[in-house]
C-alpha cells in the first residue's frame, strides 16, 4: 500500500472519532443538555404542589418535593385546620374523648376531704363548732373516725363513683364539641370564647348527672350513729319528700282586715305554686339546681379558660424548652408549639392554678347549693329558694358564711383539678385525639 493511501486511510479513521474541541460537537452537547434540563424542570413543576403556602403544610424543596408534611395526605391523621371540626363530630372522636374524660374524673376522687367540706358547707350541727379554724379539718376527721370508723370518711363515696365517670366524661366531651363550634379556627380563639365553651360544657354535664350529685351530698351529710341510710333508702327518702309552704303562709289569721287580706293572697299564691310545682317525686332530685347552673359559669368556664391560658404561657418560646416535650405535637408539625404536650410538672401546674381560680370564683354559689340540697333533712324540711337560702346564710354567719370550708376546698380541688387535666391530656395524646 502506498504512503498516500495509508495517510488517506488514517485521515478517514481520525475523522470518525469525535473531537471534543470541535464547535459542532460542543453545540450538539449543549443542546442535548438544555433539552434534558427543560425536561427535568417540567417534571419538577408537575410534582410541585399548586399552593406554595408554607402554613398549609406544602413543602417546596426541589424537584422531588412532596406533600408528605401535609396532614391531609397523612393516613390516619387529619389536618388540624381543615379537618378538625369534622373529626370532632365523628363517633370515634366522641367515644375516645368521652373515655379519656371519664377516666380522668375517676383519677381525681378525694373522698375524705370532700365529705368534711360538705358537712361544713351545709352547717351540720355536730360539726359547726369546727368551722372557721385551721385545725377544724383535723378535729372533724378525728370525730368521724371515732364515731363512724374509717369507712365514715368515705360515706357517699359510692354515689361519687357512680357520678364522677359520666360527669367528667360528658364535661370533657362537651367541651371539645362546644369548642369546635365556638372556636372554629385558631384566629378566633379568645378568652371569652374559651369561657363560653367551658361554661356550656359544665352546664351540660351537670344537667345529666345532678341527681347523683344530690344523692351523694345526702349520704355525706348524714351523721347518724345508730342507723345509716343505704343508697336505696336515700333515693326513696328524697323521692317521697313533700314541699311544705313557709310557716308564715300556712295560716290566714291576722289582727286586721289588711293583714287578713295579705295572708289570704299569700295563701292563694302558695296554693297556686303547689299546683304548678311538683310536691314530690323527680323534682326533688333537682334541689339547688339553679345555683348549680349559675355556679357552672364561673367554675367550669374559668377552669378551662385558666388551664388553656396558663398552658399557652408555658408554651411560649422562652419557657418551651423547659416545659414541653419535644416532638409531641399531635398535628405532626415540629414547630407547632401551641400543640406540644407539656411536661408532667408543667401540666400539673396549669391544672392546679385552674383549680385555685375556679374554686375561689364559684365557692359562694356552691355553699348556697349545698344548703339547698340538704333542705329536706334540716329545719322544717321545706324546699328553700336560692335567695332565701342566701339570706339565711348571711343572717347566721355574715359574709364569711359564703366561704365556709374554702380551705378544705383548696386542699381538695387543687390536686383534683390538676390530676384531672393531666390524666385527660395524656390520655388524649395516647388515644391520638
XYZ file of C-alpha atoms in Angstrom:
433
model
C 0.000 0.000 0.000
C 1.319 3.404 -0.917
C 2.120 6.012 1.615
C -0.530 8.275 0.221
C -3.185 5.614 0.622
C -2.075 4.890 4.123
C -2.197 8.537 5.054
C -5.638 8.891 3.494
C -6.945 5.944 5.485
C -5.586 7.372 8.667
C -7.247 10.683 7.929
C -10.587 8.887 7.374
C -10.311 6.925 10.633
C -9.359 10.011 12.546
C -12.328 11.884 11.189
C -14.671 9.222 12.639
C -13.540 9.974 16.232
C -15.465 12.897 17.728
C -13.229 15.825 18.583
C -14.292 17.440 21.859
C -12.872 20.719 20.713
C -14.974 20.751 17.598
C -17.544 23.576 17.558
C -20.236 21.362 16.080
C -19.840 18.709 18.767
C -19.963 21.320 21.546
C -23.117 22.797 20.123
C -24.819 19.405 19.912
C -23.816 18.592 23.502
C -25.141 21.886 24.836
C -28.431 21.454 23.008
C -28.837 17.966 24.482
C -28.076 19.278 27.992
C -30.557 22.117 27.601
C -33.224 19.691 26.410
C -32.626 17.386 29.383
C -32.694 20.357 31.745
C -36.009 21.524 30.325
C -37.465 18.040 30.740
C -36.329 17.919 34.380
C -37.797 21.363 35.045
C -41.132 20.404 33.522
C -41.185 17.224 35.610
C -40.301 19.275 38.668
C -43.163 21.678 38.038
C -45.520 18.750 37.607
C -44.532 17.331 41.005
C -44.658 20.610 42.914
C -47.884 21.439 44.789
C -50.053 24.129 43.312
C -50.086 26.009 46.625
C -46.835 27.466 47.934
C -48.287 28.453 51.295
C -45.931 27.033 53.894
C -48.516 27.365 56.668
C -50.845 24.989 54.828
C -48.293 22.220 55.095
C -46.962 22.193 51.494
C -43.183 21.906 51.178
C -41.321 23.164 48.080
C -37.751 21.949 48.314
C -36.801 20.963 44.784
C -37.772 18.615 42.025
C -38.517 15.782 44.433
C -40.658 17.885 46.834
C -43.827 16.162 48.006
C -46.706 16.899 50.343
C -45.520 14.449 52.976
C -45.830 17.074 55.662
C -49.336 17.955 54.596
C -51.636 16.447 57.264
C -54.370 15.947 54.708
C -52.128 13.390 52.942
C -51.086 11.565 56.104
C -53.112 8.368 56.578
C -54.983 8.069 59.837
C -54.456 11.703 60.793
C -56.433 14.712 59.684
C -55.480 18.327 59.318
C -55.638 20.442 62.458
C -57.062 23.306 60.462
C -59.213 21.894 57.723
C -60.477 18.601 59.178
C -60.611 19.351 62.884
C -64.296 20.174 63.080
C -65.293 17.093 61.090
C -63.150 14.801 63.227
C -64.525 16.145 66.492
C -68.017 15.256 65.355
C -67.092 11.724 64.371
C -68.227 8.826 66.537
C -64.651 7.660 67.020
C -63.564 11.049 68.412
C -66.618 11.286 70.675
C -66.016 7.832 72.148
C -62.306 8.426 72.660
C -62.718 11.858 74.266
C -65.538 10.567 76.471
C -63.410 7.651 77.653
C -60.456 9.936 78.354
C -62.627 12.364 80.306
C -64.313 9.657 82.368
C -61.026 8.047 83.360
C -59.604 11.450 84.200
C -62.542 12.087 86.536
C -62.099 8.765 88.325
C -58.456 9.668 88.979
C -59.457 12.807 90.893
C -61.505 11.458 93.822
C -60.610 12.942 97.233
C -63.385 11.426 99.334
C -62.448 12.260 102.980
C -61.842 15.947 102.269
C -64.998 16.095 100.194
C -67.162 14.753 102.994
C -65.775 17.164 105.600
C -66.299 20.043 103.196
C -69.953 19.079 102.694
C -70.505 18.875 106.466
C -69.057 22.378 106.866
C -70.889 23.890 103.910
C -74.276 22.504 104.940
C -73.729 23.641 108.560
C -74.166 20.218 110.096
C -74.957 20.865 113.813
C -72.375 18.351 115.048
C -69.554 19.936 113.055
C -70.459 23.624 113.158
C -68.048 24.142 116.077
C -65.082 23.188 113.880
C -65.735 25.720 111.121
C -63.642 28.846 110.905
C -60.427 27.385 112.393
C -57.332 25.958 110.747
C -57.459 22.873 112.954
C -61.141 22.209 112.264
C -60.352 19.811 109.446
C -58.198 17.618 111.688
C -60.746 17.552 114.512
C -63.616 16.839 112.094
C -61.781 13.864 110.583
C -60.959 12.645 114.096
C -64.634 12.762 115.153
C -65.795 10.963 112.016
C -63.295 8.152 112.572
C -64.199 7.929 116.264
C -67.974 7.637 115.776
C -68.244 6.042 112.330
C -64.892 4.379 111.789
C -62.579 4.812 108.837
C -65.425 3.912 106.485
C -67.233 7.042 107.627
C -64.688 9.165 105.757
C -65.945 7.567 102.539
C -69.645 7.932 103.237
C -71.373 8.873 99.982
C -68.346 7.690 98.028
C -70.332 5.039 96.167
C -72.592 7.720 94.736
C -69.487 9.747 93.916
C -68.064 6.924 91.846
C -71.393 6.456 90.071
C -71.468 10.165 89.279
C -67.888 11.121 88.579
C -67.309 8.988 85.462
C -70.357 10.200 83.478
C -69.922 13.746 84.831
C -66.276 14.072 83.793
C -66.868 12.174 80.564
C -69.713 14.468 79.488
C -67.862 17.594 80.652
C -64.673 16.989 78.669
C -66.551 15.576 75.682
C -68.931 18.549 75.606
C -66.037 20.987 75.942
C -64.377 19.593 72.840
C -67.659 19.757 70.908
C -68.615 23.277 72.032
C -65.054 24.437 71.459
C -65.191 23.208 67.851
C -68.380 25.242 67.341
C -67.493 28.410 69.267
C -63.824 28.429 68.161
C -63.856 27.117 64.567
C -60.314 28.339 63.804
C -57.145 29.360 65.628
C -57.553 33.070 64.837
C -60.935 33.148 66.638
C -59.572 31.690 69.886
C -60.220 34.381 72.503
C -60.554 34.214 76.320
C -64.277 34.935 76.090
C -64.867 32.090 73.630
C -62.907 29.731 75.861
C -65.008 30.833 78.841
C -68.246 30.246 76.931
C -67.117 26.791 75.770
C -66.196 25.724 79.294
C -69.393 27.102 80.817
C -71.610 25.314 78.292
C -69.708 22.079 78.898
C -70.196 22.380 82.668
C -73.908 23.110 82.339
C -74.386 20.141 80.005
C -72.611 17.700 82.307
C -74.329 18.822 85.488
C -77.781 18.651 83.871
C -77.420 14.928 83.203
C -75.691 13.984 86.465
C -77.212 16.313 89.069
C -79.488 13.722 90.723
C -76.426 11.596 91.525
C -74.750 14.669 92.991
C -77.735 15.275 95.279
C -77.726 11.660 96.473
C -74.004 11.900 97.207
C -74.476 15.042 99.292
C -77.315 13.484 101.290
C -75.248 10.401 102.089
C -72.256 12.520 103.090
C -74.410 14.813 105.260
C -75.791 12.005 107.420
C -74.065 11.521 110.770
C -76.411 9.040 112.423
C -74.647 6.712 114.821
C -77.292 4.047 115.304
C -78.745 3.622 111.838
C -77.413 4.734 108.499
C -79.410 5.054 105.301
C -78.344 2.987 102.349
C -78.200 4.279 98.805
C -81.661 2.903 98.051
C -83.127 4.316 101.282
C -81.730 7.767 100.474
C -83.238 7.697 96.999
C -86.643 6.726 98.429
C -86.436 9.454 101.061
C -85.630 12.164 98.512
C -88.362 10.976 96.182
C -91.025 10.994 98.906
C -90.234 14.388 100.452
C -93.135 16.836 100.277
C -92.883 20.521 99.524
C -94.058 22.461 102.556
C -95.145 26.104 102.416
C -93.484 28.610 104.750
C -94.896 28.709 108.261
C -95.969 32.322 107.964
C -98.031 31.453 104.874
C -99.724 28.375 106.287
C -102.227 30.352 108.403
C -104.503 33.150 107.384
C -105.006 34.659 110.816
C -104.458 38.366 111.234
C -105.255 41.219 113.574
C -106.703 43.434 110.886
C -108.536 43.185 107.634
C -105.462 44.375 105.769
C -103.314 41.677 107.350
C -106.001 39.082 106.712
C -106.261 40.113 103.072
C -102.486 39.911 102.647
C -102.406 36.485 104.299
C -105.244 35.258 102.087
C -103.450 36.484 98.992
C -100.258 34.805 100.172
C -102.101 31.545 100.719
C -103.606 31.806 97.245
C -100.141 32.245 95.726
C -98.824 29.395 97.831
C -101.603 27.026 96.758
C -101.099 28.008 93.131
C -97.392 27.320 93.458
C -98.079 23.911 94.939
C -100.337 23.085 91.997
C -97.656 24.093 89.483
C -94.502 22.814 91.176
C -94.488 19.062 91.908
C -94.741 18.437 95.650
C -92.593 15.318 95.461
C -91.075 12.904 93.015
C -88.321 13.511 90.485
C -88.356 17.279 91.081
C -86.779 16.632 94.494
C -83.662 15.322 92.818
C -83.014 18.814 91.444
C -82.912 20.742 94.711
C -80.345 23.519 94.332
C -80.151 23.092 90.572
C -80.467 26.836 89.835
C -77.378 27.916 91.808
C -75.562 24.941 90.334
C -76.221 26.184 86.819
C -75.194 29.700 87.811
C -72.107 28.338 89.538
C -71.024 26.416 86.456
C -70.440 29.659 84.568
C -67.547 30.755 86.809
C -66.487 27.229 87.773
C -66.245 25.191 84.575
C -65.757 28.240 82.369
C -62.946 29.724 84.440
C -61.399 26.295 84.948
C -60.999 25.567 81.229
C -60.086 29.187 80.477
C -57.357 29.274 83.129
C -55.945 25.873 82.165
C -55.706 26.730 78.465
C -54.338 30.221 79.126
C -51.642 29.029 81.534
C -50.814 26.277 79.063
C -50.272 28.882 76.339
C -47.969 30.849 78.651
C -45.934 27.744 79.429
C -45.548 27.082 75.689
C -44.008 30.491 74.970
C -40.591 30.264 73.245
C -38.800 31.418 76.381
C -40.257 28.610 78.533
C -40.972 25.915 75.939
C -37.528 24.225 76.181
C -38.195 23.579 79.885
C -41.960 22.966 79.926
C -42.773 20.997 76.755
C -41.994 17.537 75.429
C -40.092 17.725 72.094
C -41.766 16.219 69.018
C -45.038 15.712 70.888
C -47.272 17.846 68.678
C -50.415 15.965 67.736
C -50.603 17.913 64.465
C -47.369 16.430 63.200
C -45.688 19.822 62.805
C -42.448 20.036 64.737
C -42.784 23.793 65.108
C -46.410 23.758 66.224
C -45.561 24.807 69.778
C -49.200 25.544 70.646
C -49.960 21.816 70.454
C -46.838 20.479 72.126
C -47.528 18.366 75.196
C -46.499 19.942 78.475
C -44.228 18.059 80.826
C -45.811 16.423 83.854
C -44.771 19.251 86.191
C -45.985 21.973 83.811
C -49.325 20.240 83.151
C -49.952 19.728 86.865
C -49.078 23.383 87.497
C -51.572 24.660 84.918
C -54.276 22.374 86.326
C -53.540 23.445 89.896
C -53.852 27.135 89.023
C -57.094 26.378 87.192
C -58.473 24.635 90.289
C -57.456 27.521 92.559
C -59.034 30.246 90.431
C -62.226 28.346 89.576
C -62.847 27.232 93.158
C -62.490 30.772 94.516
C -64.779 32.320 91.906
C -67.619 29.821 92.307
C -67.463 28.943 96.013
C -70.279 31.225 97.344
C -72.757 29.676 94.935
C -71.530 26.229 95.938
C -72.310 26.968 99.602
C -75.832 28.099 98.681
C -76.299 24.956 96.628
C -75.233 22.671 99.481
C -77.692 24.284 101.872
C -80.493 23.873 99.358
C -79.582 20.231 98.721
C -79.936 19.272 102.394
C -83.123 21.305 102.849
C -85.197 18.159 103.223
C -83.352 16.969 106.351
C -82.805 20.256 108.219
C -85.178 22.895 109.554
C -88.816 22.375 108.680
C -87.939 20.280 105.641
C -89.403 22.621 103.058
C -87.742 23.390 99.749
C -85.851 26.680 100.064
C -85.284 29.095 97.209
C -81.910 30.442 96.261
C -82.474 33.977 97.582
C -83.967 32.716 100.839
C -81.060 30.332 101.386
C -78.526 33.104 100.786
C -80.378 35.340 103.257
C -80.291 32.626 105.929
C -76.556 32.135 105.458
C -75.993 35.888 105.721
C -78.050 36.121 108.924
C -76.266 33.183 110.533
C -72.616 33.906 109.738
C -72.410 37.078 107.709
C -70.395 37.407 104.525
C -67.820 34.894 105.757
C -70.549 32.259 105.775
C -70.319 32.053 101.984
C -66.703 30.898 102.260
C -67.029 28.253 104.977
C -64.843 25.277 104.135
C -62.928 27.125 101.408
C -59.593 25.944 102.814
C -60.762 22.358 102.504
C -61.997 23.214 99.035
C -58.489 24.279 98.088
C -56.977 21.124 99.553
C -59.426 19.069 97.532
C -59.918 20.961 94.272
C -56.344 22.000 93.535
C -54.899 18.453 93.395
C -58.122 17.078 91.927
C -58.237 19.564 89.065
C -54.508 19.258 88.427
C -54.676 15.464 88.264
C -57.816 15.529 86.137
C -56.363 17.778 83.449
C -53.064 15.888 83.490
C -54.711 12.473 83.003
C -57.061 13.865 80.344
C -54.288 15.456 78.271
C -52.099 12.355 78.493
C -54.977 10.057 77.522
C -55.825 12.303 74.582
C -52.229 12.047 73.449
C -52.189 8.265 73.890
C -55.523 7.811 72.101
C -54.466 10.076 69.225
C -57.149 12.734 69.625
